[in-house]
Tab-separated table of C-alpha atoms in Angstrom:
chain	number	residue	atom	x	y	z
A	1	MET	CA	69.027	24.216	-52.517
A	2	VAL	CA	65.883	24.215	-54.663
A	3	GLN	CA	67.793	23.392	-57.837
A	4	LEU	CA	69.892	20.733	-56.096
A	5	VAL	CA	66.823	18.971	-54.709
A	6	LYS	CA	65.010	19.024	-58.044
A	7	GLU	CA	68.038	17.807	-59.999
A	8	SER	CA	68.829	15.076	-57.474
A	9	LYS	CA	65.235	13.864	-57.325
A	10	VAL	CA	65.373	13.726	-53.533
A	11	LYS	CA	62.993	15.148	-50.982
A	12	TYR	CA	63.940	18.049	-48.753
A	13	LEU	CA	62.308	17.932	-45.361
A	14	GLY	CA	62.237	21.320	-43.672
A	15	LEU	CA	61.923	20.166	-40.083
A	16	SER	CA	61.921	23.599	-38.575
A	17	LEU	CA	61.026	26.819	-40.313
A	18	ARG	CA	62.342	29.088	-37.590
A	19	LEU	CA	62.171	32.274	-39.643
A	20	GLY	CA	65.880	32.772	-39.968
A	21	HIS	CA	66.699	32.585	-36.260
A	22	GLY	CA	64.914	35.894	-35.627
A	23	SER	CA	65.976	37.864	-38.681
A	24	LEU	CA	62.795	37.384	-40.749
A	25	SER	CA	60.566	38.226	-37.811
A	26	GLY	CA	62.364	41.551	-37.412
A	27	GLY	CA	63.920	40.585	-34.110
A	28	ILE	CA	67.404	41.339	-35.379
A	29	THR	CA	67.911	44.668	-37.107
A	30	SER	CA	71.622	45.086	-36.468
A	31	LEU	CA	74.587	42.810	-35.919
A	32	ASN	CA	74.866	44.567	-32.559
A	33	ASP	CA	71.626	42.794	-31.580
A	34	LEU	CA	73.658	39.572	-31.380
A	35	ALA	CA	75.770	38.806	-28.325
A	36	ALA	CA	79.493	38.405	-28.949
A	37	ASN	CA	79.222	34.641	-28.415
A	38	ASP	CA	75.969	34.164	-30.393
A	39	PHE	CA	76.294	31.190	-32.782
A	40	ARG	CA	74.609	33.185	-35.564
A	41	ARG	CA	77.719	35.359	-35.900
A	42	ALA	CA	79.399	32.333	-37.503
A	43	LEU	CA	76.638	31.955	-40.125
A	44	HIS	CA	77.340	33.341	-43.588
A	45	ARG	CA	74.058	35.287	-43.735
A	46	TYR	CA	75.106	37.249	-40.634
A	47	SER	CA	78.462	38.364	-42.031
A	48	PRO	CA	78.981	42.143	-42.252
A	49	LYS	CA	78.827	41.803	-46.048
A	50	ASN	CA	75.596	39.780	-46.240
A	51	PHE	CA	73.571	41.092	-43.319
A	52	PRO	CA	72.515	44.367	-45.027
A	53	LYS	CA	71.280	42.363	-48.043
A	54	ASN	CA	69.209	40.211	-45.699
A	55	LEU	CA	67.692	43.311	-44.099
A	56	GLU	CA	66.593	44.487	-47.561
A	57	PHE	CA	64.964	41.094	-48.148
A	58	VAL	CA	63.201	41.272	-44.776
A	59	GLN	CA	61.828	44.701	-45.712
A	60	GLU	CA	60.427	43.297	-48.973
A	61	ILE	CA	58.762	40.451	-47.051
A	62	LYS	CA	57.274	42.928	-44.561
A	63	GLU	CA	55.844	44.987	-47.425
A	64	LEU	CA	54.303	41.825	-48.875
A	65	GLU	CA	52.917	40.971	-45.452
A	66	THR	CA	51.123	44.338	-45.279
A	67	LYS	CA	50.025	44.405	-48.920
A	68	LYS	CA	48.587	40.874	-48.930
A	69	SER	CA	47.342	40.768	-45.301
A	70	VAL	CA	49.370	37.672	-44.474
A	71	THR	CA	51.957	36.983	-41.806
A	72	ILE	CA	55.655	36.427	-42.444
A	73	THR	CA	55.148	32.820	-41.368
A	74	GLN	CA	52.487	32.383	-44.018
A	75	VAL	CA	54.736	33.914	-46.699
A	76	VAL	CA	57.530	31.493	-45.781
A	77	LEU	CA	55.170	28.508	-45.816
A	78	VAL	CA	53.606	29.505	-49.141
A	79	TRP	CA	57.073	29.858	-50.650
A	80	ALA	CA	58.205	26.473	-49.306
A	81	LEU	CA	55.045	24.739	-50.489
A	82	SER	CA	55.291	26.368	-53.927
A	83	GLN	CA	58.679	24.762	-54.569
A	84	GLY	CA	57.016	21.533	-55.629
A	85	GLN	CA	56.357	18.112	-54.207
A	86	ASP	CA	60.031	17.584	-53.408
A	87	PHE	CA	59.773	20.015	-50.484
A	88	ILE	CA	57.987	19.167	-47.269
A	89	ALA	CA	57.583	21.940	-44.713
A	90	ILE	CA	57.138	21.126	-41.044
A	91	PRO	CA	56.962	24.425	-39.160
A	92	ARG	CA	57.787	24.574	-35.476
A	93	THR	CA	56.114	26.581	-32.740
A	94	ARG	CA	55.298	26.505	-29.057
A	95	ASP	CA	52.595	29.156	-29.236
A	96	LEU	CA	48.961	28.580	-30.288
A	97	LYS	CA	48.814	31.888	-32.189
A	98	TYR	CA	51.774	30.888	-34.349
A	99	PHE	CA	50.384	27.399	-34.782
A	100	GLU	CA	47.237	28.964	-36.238
A	101	ASP	CA	49.433	31.075	-38.587
A	102	ASN	CA	51.142	27.882	-39.699
A	103	ILE	CA	47.849	26.115	-40.377
A	104	ASN	CA	46.449	29.085	-42.282
A	105	GLY	CA	49.699	29.553	-44.201
A	106	GLY	CA	49.210	26.434	-46.260
A	107	GLY	CA	46.085	27.892	-47.821
A	108	ALA	CA	47.376	31.425	-48.367
A	109	GLN	CA	47.932	32.564	-51.913
A	110	VAL	CA	50.571	35.175	-52.578
A	111	THR	CA	51.056	36.148	-56.208
A	112	GLY	CA	52.607	39.123	-57.982
């Protein structure tokens, strides 16, 4: 997506950074956590082949969260904002605590 947006010279508007429908927040640790009729079962990232790779990625993000004293939301926002001016992140939340994470995420710096 990043390469496509930059090559096409178009903007990508991330209307809802929902943290992977629960996978980045650690809410889903097994495919068995999803109901049989859950729409996520149809998504490529939730296939039996890809899901373990995503769990490894989530673990790396969690380690970064601990090491840098930032939240997963802040890591996602920093990544989105670091992709250049062609990416516009508009996070979504209904909870004041997460709203504050979103606001603080724009100023977080996560390097190396």
